[in-house]
Tab-separated table of C-alpha atoms in Angstrom:
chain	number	residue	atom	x	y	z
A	1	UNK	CA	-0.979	-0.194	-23.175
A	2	UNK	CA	1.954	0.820	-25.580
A	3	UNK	CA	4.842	0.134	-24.705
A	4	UNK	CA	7.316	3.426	-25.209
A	5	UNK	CA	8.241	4.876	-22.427
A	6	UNK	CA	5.934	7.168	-20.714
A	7	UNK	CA	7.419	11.158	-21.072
A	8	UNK	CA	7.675	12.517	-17.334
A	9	UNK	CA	4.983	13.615	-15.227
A	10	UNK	CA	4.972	17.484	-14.443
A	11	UNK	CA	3.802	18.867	-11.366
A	12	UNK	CA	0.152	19.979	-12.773
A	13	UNK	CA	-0.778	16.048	-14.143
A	14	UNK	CA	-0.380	14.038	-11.011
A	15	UNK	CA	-3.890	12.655	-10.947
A	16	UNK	CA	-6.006	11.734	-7.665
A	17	UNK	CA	-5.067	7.887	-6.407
A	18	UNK	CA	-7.510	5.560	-5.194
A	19	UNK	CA	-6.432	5.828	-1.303
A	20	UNK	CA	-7.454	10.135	-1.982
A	21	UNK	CA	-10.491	8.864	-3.526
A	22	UNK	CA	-11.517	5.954	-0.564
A	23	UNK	CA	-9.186	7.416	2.679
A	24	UNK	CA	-10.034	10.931	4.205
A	25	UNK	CA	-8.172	12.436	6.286
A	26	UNK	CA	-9.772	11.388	10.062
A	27	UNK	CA	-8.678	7.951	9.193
A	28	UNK	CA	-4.780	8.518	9.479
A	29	UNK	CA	-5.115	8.002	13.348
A	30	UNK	CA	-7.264	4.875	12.359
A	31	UNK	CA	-4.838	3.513	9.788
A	32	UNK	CA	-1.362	3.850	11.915
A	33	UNK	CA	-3.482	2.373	15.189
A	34	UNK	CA	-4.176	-0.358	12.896
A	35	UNK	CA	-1.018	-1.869	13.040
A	36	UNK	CA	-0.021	-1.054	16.796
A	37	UNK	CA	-2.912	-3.734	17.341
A	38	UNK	CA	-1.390	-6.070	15.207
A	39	UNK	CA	1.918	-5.645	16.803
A	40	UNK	CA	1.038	-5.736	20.226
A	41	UNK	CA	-1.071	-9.021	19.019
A	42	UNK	CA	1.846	-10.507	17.730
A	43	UNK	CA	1.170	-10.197	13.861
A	44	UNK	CA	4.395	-10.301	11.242
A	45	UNK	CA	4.038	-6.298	11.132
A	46	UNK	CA	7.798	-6.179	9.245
A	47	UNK	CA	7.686	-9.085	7.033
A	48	UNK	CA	8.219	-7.025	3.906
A	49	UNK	CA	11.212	-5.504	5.794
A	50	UNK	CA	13.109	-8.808	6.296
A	51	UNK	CA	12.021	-9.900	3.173
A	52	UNK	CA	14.158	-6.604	1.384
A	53	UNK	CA	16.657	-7.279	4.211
A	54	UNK	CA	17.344	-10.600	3.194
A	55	UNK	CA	18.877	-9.439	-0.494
A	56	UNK	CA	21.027	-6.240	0.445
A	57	UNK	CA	24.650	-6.276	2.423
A	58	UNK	CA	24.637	-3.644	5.175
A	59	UNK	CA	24.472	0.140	4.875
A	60	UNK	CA	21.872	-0.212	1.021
A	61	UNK	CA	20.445	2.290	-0.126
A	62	UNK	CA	16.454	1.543	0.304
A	63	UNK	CA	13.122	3.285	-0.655
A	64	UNK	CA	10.040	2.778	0.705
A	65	UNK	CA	7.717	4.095	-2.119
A	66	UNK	CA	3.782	4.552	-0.210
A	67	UNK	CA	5.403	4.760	2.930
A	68	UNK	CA	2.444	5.242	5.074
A	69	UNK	CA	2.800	5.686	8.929
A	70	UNK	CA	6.994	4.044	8.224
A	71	UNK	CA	6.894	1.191	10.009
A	72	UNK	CA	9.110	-0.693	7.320
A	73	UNK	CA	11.547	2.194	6.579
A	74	UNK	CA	12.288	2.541	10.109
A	75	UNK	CA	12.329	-1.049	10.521
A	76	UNK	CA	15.459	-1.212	7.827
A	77	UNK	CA	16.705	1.718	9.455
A	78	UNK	CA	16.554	-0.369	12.628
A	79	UNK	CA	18.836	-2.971	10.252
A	80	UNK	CA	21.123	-0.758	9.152
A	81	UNK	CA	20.320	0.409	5.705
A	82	UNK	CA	19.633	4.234	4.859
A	83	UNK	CA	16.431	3.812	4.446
A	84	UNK	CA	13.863	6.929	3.465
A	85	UNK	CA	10.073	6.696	2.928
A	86	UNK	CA	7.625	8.979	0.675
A	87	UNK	CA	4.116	8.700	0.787
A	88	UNK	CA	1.452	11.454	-0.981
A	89	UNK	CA	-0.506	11.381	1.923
A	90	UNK	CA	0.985	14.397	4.075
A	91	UNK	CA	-0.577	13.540	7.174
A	92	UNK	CA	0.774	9.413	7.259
A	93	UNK	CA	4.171	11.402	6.802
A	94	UNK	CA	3.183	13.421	9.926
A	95	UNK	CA	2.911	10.271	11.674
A	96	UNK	CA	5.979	8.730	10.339
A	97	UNK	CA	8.228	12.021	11.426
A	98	UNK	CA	6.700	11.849	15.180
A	99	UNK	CA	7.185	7.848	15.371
A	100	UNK	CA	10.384	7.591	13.534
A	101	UNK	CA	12.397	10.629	13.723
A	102	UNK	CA	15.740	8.948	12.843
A	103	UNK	CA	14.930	7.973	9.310
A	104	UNK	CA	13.741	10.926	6.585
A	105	UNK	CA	10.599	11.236	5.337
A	106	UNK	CA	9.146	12.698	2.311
A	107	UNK	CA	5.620	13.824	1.535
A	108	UNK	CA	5.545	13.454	-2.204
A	109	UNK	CA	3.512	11.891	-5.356
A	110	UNK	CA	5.399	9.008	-6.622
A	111	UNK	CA	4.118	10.183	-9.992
A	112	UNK	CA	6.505	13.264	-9.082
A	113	UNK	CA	9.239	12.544	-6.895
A	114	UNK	CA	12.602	14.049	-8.187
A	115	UNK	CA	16.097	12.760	-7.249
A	116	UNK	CA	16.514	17.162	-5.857
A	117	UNK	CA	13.809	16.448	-3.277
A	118	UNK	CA	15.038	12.998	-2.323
A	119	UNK	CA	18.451	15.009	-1.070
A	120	UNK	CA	16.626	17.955	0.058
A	121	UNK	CA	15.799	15.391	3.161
A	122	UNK	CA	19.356	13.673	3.747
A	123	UNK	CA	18.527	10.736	1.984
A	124	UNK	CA	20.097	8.866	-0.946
A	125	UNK	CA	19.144	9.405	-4.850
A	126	UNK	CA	19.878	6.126	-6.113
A	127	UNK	CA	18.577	2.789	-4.541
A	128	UNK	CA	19.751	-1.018	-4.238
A	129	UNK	CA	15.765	-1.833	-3.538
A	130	UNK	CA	12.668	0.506	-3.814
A	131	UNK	CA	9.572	-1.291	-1.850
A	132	UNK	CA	6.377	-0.646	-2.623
A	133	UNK	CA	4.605	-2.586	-0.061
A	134	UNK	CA	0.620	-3.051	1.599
A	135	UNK	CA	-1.296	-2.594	-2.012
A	136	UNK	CA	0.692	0.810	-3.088
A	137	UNK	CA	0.444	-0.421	-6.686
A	138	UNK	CA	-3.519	-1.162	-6.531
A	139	UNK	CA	-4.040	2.498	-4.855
A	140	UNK	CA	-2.406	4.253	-7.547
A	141	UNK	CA	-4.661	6.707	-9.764
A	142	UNK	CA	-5.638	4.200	-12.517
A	143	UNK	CA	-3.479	4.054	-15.292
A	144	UNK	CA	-0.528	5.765	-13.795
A	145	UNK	CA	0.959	2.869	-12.469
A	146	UNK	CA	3.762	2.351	-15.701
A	147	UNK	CA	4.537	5.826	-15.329
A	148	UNK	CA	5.379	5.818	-11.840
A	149	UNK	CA	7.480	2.898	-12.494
A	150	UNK	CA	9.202	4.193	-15.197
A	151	UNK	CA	10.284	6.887	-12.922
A	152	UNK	CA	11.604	5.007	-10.300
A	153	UNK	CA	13.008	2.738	-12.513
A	154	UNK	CA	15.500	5.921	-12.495
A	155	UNK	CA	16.605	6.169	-9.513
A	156	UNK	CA	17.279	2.739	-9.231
A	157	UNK	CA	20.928	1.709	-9.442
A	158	UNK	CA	22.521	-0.793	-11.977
A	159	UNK	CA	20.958	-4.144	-11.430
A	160	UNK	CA	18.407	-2.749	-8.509
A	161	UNK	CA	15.746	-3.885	-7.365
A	162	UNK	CA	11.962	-3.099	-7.013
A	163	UNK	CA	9.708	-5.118	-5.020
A	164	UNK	CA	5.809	-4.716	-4.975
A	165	UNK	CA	3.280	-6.618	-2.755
A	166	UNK	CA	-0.633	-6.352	-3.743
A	167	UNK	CA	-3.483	-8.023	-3.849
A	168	UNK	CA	-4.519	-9.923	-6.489
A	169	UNK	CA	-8.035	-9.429	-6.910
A	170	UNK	CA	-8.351	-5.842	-7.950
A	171	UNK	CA	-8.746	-4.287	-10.867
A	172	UNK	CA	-4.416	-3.799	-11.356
A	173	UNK	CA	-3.488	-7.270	-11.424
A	174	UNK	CA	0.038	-9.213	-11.507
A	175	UNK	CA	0.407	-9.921	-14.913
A	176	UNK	CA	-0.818	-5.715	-15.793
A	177	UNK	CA	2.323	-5.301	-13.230
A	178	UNK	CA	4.538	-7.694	-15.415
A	179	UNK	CA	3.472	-5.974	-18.581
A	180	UNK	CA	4.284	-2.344	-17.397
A	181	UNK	CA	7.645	-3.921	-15.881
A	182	UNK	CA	8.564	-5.033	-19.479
A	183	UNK	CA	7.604	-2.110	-20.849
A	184	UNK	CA	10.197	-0.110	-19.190
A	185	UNK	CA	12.845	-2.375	-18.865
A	186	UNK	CA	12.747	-3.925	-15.409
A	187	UNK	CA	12.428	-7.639	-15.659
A	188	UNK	CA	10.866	-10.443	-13.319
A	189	UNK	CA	12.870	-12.357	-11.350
A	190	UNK	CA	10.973	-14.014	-8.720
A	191	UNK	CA	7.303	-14.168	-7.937
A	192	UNK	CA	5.886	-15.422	-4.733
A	193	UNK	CA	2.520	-15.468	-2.698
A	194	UNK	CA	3.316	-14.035	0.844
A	195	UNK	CA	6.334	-11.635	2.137
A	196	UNK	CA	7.723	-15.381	4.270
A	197	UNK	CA	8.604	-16.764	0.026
A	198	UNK	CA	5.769	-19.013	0.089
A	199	UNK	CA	5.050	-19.875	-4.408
A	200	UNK	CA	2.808	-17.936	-6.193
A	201	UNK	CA	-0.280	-19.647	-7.895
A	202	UNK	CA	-3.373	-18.780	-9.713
A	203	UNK	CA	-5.127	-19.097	-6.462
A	204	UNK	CA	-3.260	-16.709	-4.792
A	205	UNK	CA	-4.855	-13.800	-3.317
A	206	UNK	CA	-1.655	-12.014	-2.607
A	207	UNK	CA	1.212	-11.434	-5.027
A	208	UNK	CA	4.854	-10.286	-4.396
A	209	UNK	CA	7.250	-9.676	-7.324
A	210	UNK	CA	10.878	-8.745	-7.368
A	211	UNK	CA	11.897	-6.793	-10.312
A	212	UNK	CA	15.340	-6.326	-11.654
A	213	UNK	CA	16.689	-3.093	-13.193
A	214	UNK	CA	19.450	-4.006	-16.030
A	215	UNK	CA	23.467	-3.631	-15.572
A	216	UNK	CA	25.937	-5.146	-12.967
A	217	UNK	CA	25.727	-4.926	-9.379
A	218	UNK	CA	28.275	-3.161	-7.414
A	219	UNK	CA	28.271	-5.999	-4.927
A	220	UNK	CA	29.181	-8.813	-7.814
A	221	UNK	CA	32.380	-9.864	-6.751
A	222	UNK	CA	33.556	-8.234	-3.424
A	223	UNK	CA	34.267	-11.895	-2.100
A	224	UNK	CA	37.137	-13.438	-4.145
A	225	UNK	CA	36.806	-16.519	-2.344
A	226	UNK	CA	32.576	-17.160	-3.302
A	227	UNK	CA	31.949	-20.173	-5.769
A	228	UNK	CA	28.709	-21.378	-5.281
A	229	UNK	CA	28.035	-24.936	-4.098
A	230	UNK	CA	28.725	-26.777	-7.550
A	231	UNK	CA	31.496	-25.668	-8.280
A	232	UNK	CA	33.005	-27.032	-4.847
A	233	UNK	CA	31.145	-29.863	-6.015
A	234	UNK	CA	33.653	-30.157	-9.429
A	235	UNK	CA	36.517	-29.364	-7.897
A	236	UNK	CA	36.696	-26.033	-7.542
A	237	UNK	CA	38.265	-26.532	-4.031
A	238	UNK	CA	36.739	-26.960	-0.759
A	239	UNK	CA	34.724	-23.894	0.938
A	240	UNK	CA	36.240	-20.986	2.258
A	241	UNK	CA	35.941	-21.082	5.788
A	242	UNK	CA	33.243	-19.556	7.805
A	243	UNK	CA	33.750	-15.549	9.448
C-alpha cells in the first residue's frame, strides 16, 4: 500500500463491507440475542469497555466506531464518559436506541462519518479513545481499512487514542493494521492478546492494539504532586498521600 495519505471518501465511494456482504438483515435480532446469552451466562460481555476505561479520567470523550447493538458505549456511559456509538448497519442502531436510550447513536459508514453529523446527535467531535471493538477492522470493505483510519485519526484529539480488537486469522491481519497505522501517523504503543492485557504472540488468535495519535495530552500534568515510583526512589521525596 503507499503510504500518502488517503484523499477523503465522498458520499458516492463508500464501498459494501464484509458484515453487508455475510449479515442480512433477519440476523440483527440473532446478533444482539447473542450476547444477552452470554451475559445472563456470565461471559466478560464489557471487557473492551474496562479495558478503554482503565486509560481515561472521568467525563472522556469516547467513540465506539462498529457499534453494533451498544453494549460497550452504554457500558462507558454507565462509567461516566460521553460516550456515542456509530455503526453502518441501521437496524443494530435501531437496537442500540431502544436498549440504550441515554447514550447517542449514529447510523453512519465509518468510511463517511463527518465531525457535523457527530453533533447533529449531542455527542462530542473530538475523542480521548475511539474503539473499534468485536472484528470491526476485519469486516471492513477490503482495502478501506487505512482510509477509515485516516479519518478518524481526525477526530481524535492530541495524543488520543484508538484501540482495535480482531482476529488474527483473517485476511486483514495485525501487522496490515500496524502498516496502515504508520502510514497515517498513529503509532503503536501496546499490543496484547485478549481485552484482560494478557501478551500478544505469534500464536495468538486474537489481537488488541492501542494506537497513539501525536501531540500532548490535555491530562499531562493536572497532578503537581505525580512523580512516578523512581523518582521517589532517588529522592524525589516521599509519595503524596492517598485521596
Amino acid at each position: 500500500m503507499p503510504d500518502e495519505h488517503p484523499p477523503p471518501a465522498t458520499d458516492t465511494e463508500a464501498p459494501a463491507t464484509l458484515w453487508e456482504q455475510q449479515v442480512v438483515g433477519e440476523r440483527w435480532t440473532f446478533y444482539a440475542e447473542r450476547f444477552d446469552k452470554l451475559f445472563a451466562e456470565g461471559s466478560d460481555v464489557e471487557g473492551e469497555a474496562r479495558f478503554v476505561d482503565a486509560m481515561l479520567p472521568r467525563g472522556a470523550a469516547v467513540l465506539d466506531a462498529g457499534c453494533g447493538t451498544g453494549r460497550i458505549a452504554n457500558a462507558l456511559h454507565r462509567m461516566g464518559h460521553h460516550s456515542v456509538g456509530v455503526d453502518k448497519d441501521a437496524g443494530l442502531i435501531a437496537i442500540a436506541q431502544q436498549r440504550y436510550p441515554g447514550v447517542p447513536y449514529l447510523a453512519c459508514d465509518l468510511y463517511q462519518l463527518r465531525p457535523d453529523q457527530l453533533a447533529a446527535v449531542g455527542a462530542p467531535t473530538q475523542f480521548d479513545v475511539i474503539v473499534l471493538p468485536g472484528n470491526v477492522m476485519v469486516y471492513m470493505a477490503p482495502g478501506s481499512q487505512r482510509r477509515v483510519l485516516a479519518g478518524l485519526a481526525t477526530i481524535l484529539k492530541p495524543a488520543g487514542r484508538l484501540v482495535a480488537g480482531f482476529a488474527t486469522d483473517r485476511d486483514y491481519r495485525p501487522s496490515d493494521f500496524r502498516a496502515d497505522a504508520a502510514a497515517i501517523g498513529l503509532s503503536v504503543e501496546l499490543r496484547f492478546s485478549t481485552w484482560q492485557m494478557d501478551p500478544l504472540d505469534d500464536g495468538s488468535g486474537w489481537a488488541v492494539i492501542v494506537l497513539r495519535a501525536p501531540g500532548a495530552s490535555a491530562a499531562a500534568g493536572r497532578d503537581a504532586n505525580w512523580a512516578p515510583a523512581s523518582a521517589w526512589a532517588q529522592g524525589a521525596g516521599a509519595p503524596p498521600p492517598s485521596p
